[in-house]
Short mmCIF file of C-alpha atoms and ligand atoms in Angstrom, two decimals:
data_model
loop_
_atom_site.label_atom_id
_atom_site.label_comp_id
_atom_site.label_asym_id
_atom_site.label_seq_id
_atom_site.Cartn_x
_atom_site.Cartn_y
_atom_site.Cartn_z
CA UNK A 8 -20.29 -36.87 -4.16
CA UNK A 9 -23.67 -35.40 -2.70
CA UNK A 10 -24.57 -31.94 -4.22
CA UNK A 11 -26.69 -31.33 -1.69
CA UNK A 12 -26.43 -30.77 2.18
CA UNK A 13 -29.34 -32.36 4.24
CA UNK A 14 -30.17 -31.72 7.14
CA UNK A 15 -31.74 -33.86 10.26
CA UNK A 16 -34.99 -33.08 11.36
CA UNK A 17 -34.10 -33.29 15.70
CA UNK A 18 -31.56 -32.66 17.84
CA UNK A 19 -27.80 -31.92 18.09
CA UNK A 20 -26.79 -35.09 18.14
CA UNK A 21 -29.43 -35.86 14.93
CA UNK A 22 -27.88 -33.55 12.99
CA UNK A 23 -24.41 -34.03 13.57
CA UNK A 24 -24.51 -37.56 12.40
CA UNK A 25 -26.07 -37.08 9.71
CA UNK A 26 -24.04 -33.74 8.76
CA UNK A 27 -20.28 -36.00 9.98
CA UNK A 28 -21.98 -38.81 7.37
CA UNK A 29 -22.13 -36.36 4.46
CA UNK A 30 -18.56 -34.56 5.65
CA UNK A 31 -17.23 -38.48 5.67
CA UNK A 32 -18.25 -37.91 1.85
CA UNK A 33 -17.17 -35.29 0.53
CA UNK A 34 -14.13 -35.46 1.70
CA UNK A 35 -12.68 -39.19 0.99
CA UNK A 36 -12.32 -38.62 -2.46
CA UNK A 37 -10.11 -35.48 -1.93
CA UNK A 38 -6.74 -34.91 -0.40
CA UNK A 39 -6.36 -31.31 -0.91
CA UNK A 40 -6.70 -30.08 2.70
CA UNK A 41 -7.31 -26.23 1.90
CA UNK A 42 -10.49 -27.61 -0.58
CA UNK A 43 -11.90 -29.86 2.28
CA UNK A 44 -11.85 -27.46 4.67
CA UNK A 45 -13.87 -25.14 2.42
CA UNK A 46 -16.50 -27.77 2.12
CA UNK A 47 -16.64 -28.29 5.98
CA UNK A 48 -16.76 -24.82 6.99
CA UNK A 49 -19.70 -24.71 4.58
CA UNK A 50 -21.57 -27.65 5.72
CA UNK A 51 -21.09 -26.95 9.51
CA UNK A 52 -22.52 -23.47 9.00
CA UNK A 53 -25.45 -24.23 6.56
CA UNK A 54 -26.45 -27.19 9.45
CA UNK A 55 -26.62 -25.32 12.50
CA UNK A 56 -26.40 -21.56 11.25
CA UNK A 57 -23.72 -20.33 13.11
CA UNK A 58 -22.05 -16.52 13.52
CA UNK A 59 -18.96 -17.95 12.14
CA UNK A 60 -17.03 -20.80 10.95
CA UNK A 61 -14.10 -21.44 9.59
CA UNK A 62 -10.27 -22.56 9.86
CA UNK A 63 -7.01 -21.00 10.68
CA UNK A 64 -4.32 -22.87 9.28
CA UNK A 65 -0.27 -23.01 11.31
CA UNK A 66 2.04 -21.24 8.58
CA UNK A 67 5.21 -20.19 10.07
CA UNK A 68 4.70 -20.02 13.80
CA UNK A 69 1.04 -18.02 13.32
CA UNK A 70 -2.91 -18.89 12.65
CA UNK A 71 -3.01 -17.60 9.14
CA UNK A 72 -6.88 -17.44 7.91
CA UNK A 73 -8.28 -20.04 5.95
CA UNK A 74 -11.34 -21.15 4.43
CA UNK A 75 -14.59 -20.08 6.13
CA UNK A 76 -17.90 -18.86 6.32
CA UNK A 77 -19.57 -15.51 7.91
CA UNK A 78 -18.48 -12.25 8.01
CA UNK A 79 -14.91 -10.96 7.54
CA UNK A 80 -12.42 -12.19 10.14
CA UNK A 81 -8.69 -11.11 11.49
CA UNK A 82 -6.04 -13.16 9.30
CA UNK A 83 -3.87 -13.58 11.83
CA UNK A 84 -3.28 -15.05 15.20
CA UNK A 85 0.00 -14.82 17.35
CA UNK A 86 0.59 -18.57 19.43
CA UNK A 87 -0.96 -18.21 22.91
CA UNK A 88 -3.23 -15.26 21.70
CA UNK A 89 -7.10 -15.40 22.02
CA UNK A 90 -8.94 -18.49 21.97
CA UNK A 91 -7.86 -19.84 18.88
CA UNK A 92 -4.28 -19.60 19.79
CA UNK A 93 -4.45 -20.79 23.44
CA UNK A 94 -6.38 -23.93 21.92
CA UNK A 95 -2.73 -24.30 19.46
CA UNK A 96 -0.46 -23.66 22.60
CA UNK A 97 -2.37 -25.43 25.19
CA UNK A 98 -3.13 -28.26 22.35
CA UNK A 99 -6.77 -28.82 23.01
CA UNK A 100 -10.08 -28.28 22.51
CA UNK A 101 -11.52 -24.67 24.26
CA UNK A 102 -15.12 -24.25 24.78
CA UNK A 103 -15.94 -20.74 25.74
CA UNK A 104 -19.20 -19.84 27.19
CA UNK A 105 -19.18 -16.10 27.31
CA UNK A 106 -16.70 -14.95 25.18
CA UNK A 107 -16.33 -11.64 27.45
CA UNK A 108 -15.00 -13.55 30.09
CA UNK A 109 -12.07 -15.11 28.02
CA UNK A 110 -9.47 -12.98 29.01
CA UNK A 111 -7.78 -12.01 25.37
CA UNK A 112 -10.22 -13.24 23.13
CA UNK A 113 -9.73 -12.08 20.11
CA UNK A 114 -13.07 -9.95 19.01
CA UNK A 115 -13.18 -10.06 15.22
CA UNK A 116 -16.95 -9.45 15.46
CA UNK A 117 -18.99 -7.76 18.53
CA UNK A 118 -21.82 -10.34 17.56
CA UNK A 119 -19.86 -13.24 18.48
CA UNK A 120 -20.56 -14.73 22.03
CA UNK A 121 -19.58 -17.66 22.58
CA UNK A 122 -16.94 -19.92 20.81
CA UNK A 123 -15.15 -23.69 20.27
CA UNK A 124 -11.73 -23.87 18.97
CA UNK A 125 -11.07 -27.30 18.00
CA UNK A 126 -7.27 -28.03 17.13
CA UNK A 127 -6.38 -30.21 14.23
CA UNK A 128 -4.11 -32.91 14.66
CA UNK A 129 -1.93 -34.30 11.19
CA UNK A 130 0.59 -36.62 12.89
CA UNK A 131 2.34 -35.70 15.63
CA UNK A 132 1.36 -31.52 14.66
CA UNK A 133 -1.27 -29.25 15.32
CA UNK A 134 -1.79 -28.13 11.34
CA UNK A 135 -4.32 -25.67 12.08
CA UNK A 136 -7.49 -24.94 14.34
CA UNK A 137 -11.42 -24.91 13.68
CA UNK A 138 -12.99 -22.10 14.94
CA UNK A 139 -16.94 -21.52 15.68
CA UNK A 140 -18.60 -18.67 16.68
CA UNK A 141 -22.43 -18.24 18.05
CA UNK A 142 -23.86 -15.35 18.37
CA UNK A 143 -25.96 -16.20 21.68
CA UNK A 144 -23.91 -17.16 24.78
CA UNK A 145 -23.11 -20.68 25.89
CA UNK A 146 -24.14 -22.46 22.31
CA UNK A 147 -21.15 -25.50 23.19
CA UNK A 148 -21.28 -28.07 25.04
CA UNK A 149 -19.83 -31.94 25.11
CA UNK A 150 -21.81 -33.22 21.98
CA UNK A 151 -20.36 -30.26 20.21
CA UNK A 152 -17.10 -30.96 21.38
CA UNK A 153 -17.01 -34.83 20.45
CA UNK A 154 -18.29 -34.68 17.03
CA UNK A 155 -16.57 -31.25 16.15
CA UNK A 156 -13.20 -33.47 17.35
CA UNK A 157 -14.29 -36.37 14.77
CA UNK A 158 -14.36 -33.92 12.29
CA UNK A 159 -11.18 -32.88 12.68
CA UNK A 160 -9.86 -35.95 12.31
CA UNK A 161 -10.82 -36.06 8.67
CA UNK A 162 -9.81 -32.88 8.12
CA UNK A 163 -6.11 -34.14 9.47
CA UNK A 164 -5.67 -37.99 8.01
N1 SME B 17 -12.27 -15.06 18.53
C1 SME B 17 -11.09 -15.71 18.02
C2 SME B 17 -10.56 -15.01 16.81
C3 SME B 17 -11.06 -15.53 15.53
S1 SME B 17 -12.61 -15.02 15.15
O1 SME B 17 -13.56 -15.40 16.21
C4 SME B 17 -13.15 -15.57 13.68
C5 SME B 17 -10.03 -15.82 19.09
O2 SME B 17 -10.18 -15.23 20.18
O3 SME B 17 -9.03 -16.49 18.86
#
């Protein structure tokens, strides 16, 4: 296993193959979800320095926090509720550009502006969500979306 994250030199799309390469790593030789997820949230934050990242995982019926990194979060999240829990009920993938405009986000931190809530598929279930936070507005777009998607996919097999 590589001890060390690198980092592309170059643009989004640069960096997230490289970073979905070392994440593709890590974790194959380890099926404990809760320790992948722990790697991941640190190797998505060290590449592109965002607010916030980290997963909720889907323990009875609510988000319950999970591993992450950044600054202290809520622990839980109702179904339906803010952004991470409309991407559980709705069952997809929620970019949100201002996070002011979201009507019921969920504001954990007053630094976060913008978001991505990525849901995480393990069979036919949503198992949990990963959750990103910027702290400038609009930071998500498509290529975020894609490869944040592949990523959750080996978080979930
Ligand atoms: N903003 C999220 C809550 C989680 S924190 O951002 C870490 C939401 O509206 O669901």
């Amino acid at each position: 296993m590589a001890e060390t994250l690198i980092i592309a030199e170059g643009d989004k799309q640069q960096k997230y193959e490289l970073l979905y390469r070392q994440i593709e790593a890590v974790v194959s030789g380890e099926k404990d979800t809760i320790a992948n997820m722990a790697n991941i949230a640190t190797m998505i934050h060290s590449t592109f320095g965002f607010w916030w990242t980290g997963f909720y995982r889907v323990i009875d019926n609510e988000l319950v926090l999970g591993p992450f990194q950044g600054p202290v979060a809520c622990t839980r999240i109702e179904r339906g509720k803010g952004v991470c829990g409309t991407s559980w009920s709705e069952q997809r993938t929620i970019i949100v550009d201002d996070v002011d405009a979201f009507p019921g986000h969920i504001a954990c931190s007053s630094e976060s502006r913008s978001e991505i809530v990525v849901p995480i598929w393990r069979n036919e279930n949503i198992i949990a969500v990963l959750d990103i936070d910027s702290s400038t507005l609009a930071t998500f777009d498509s290529t975020d979306q894609e490869w944040l998607e592949r990523i959750a996919r080996l978080v979930g097999r």
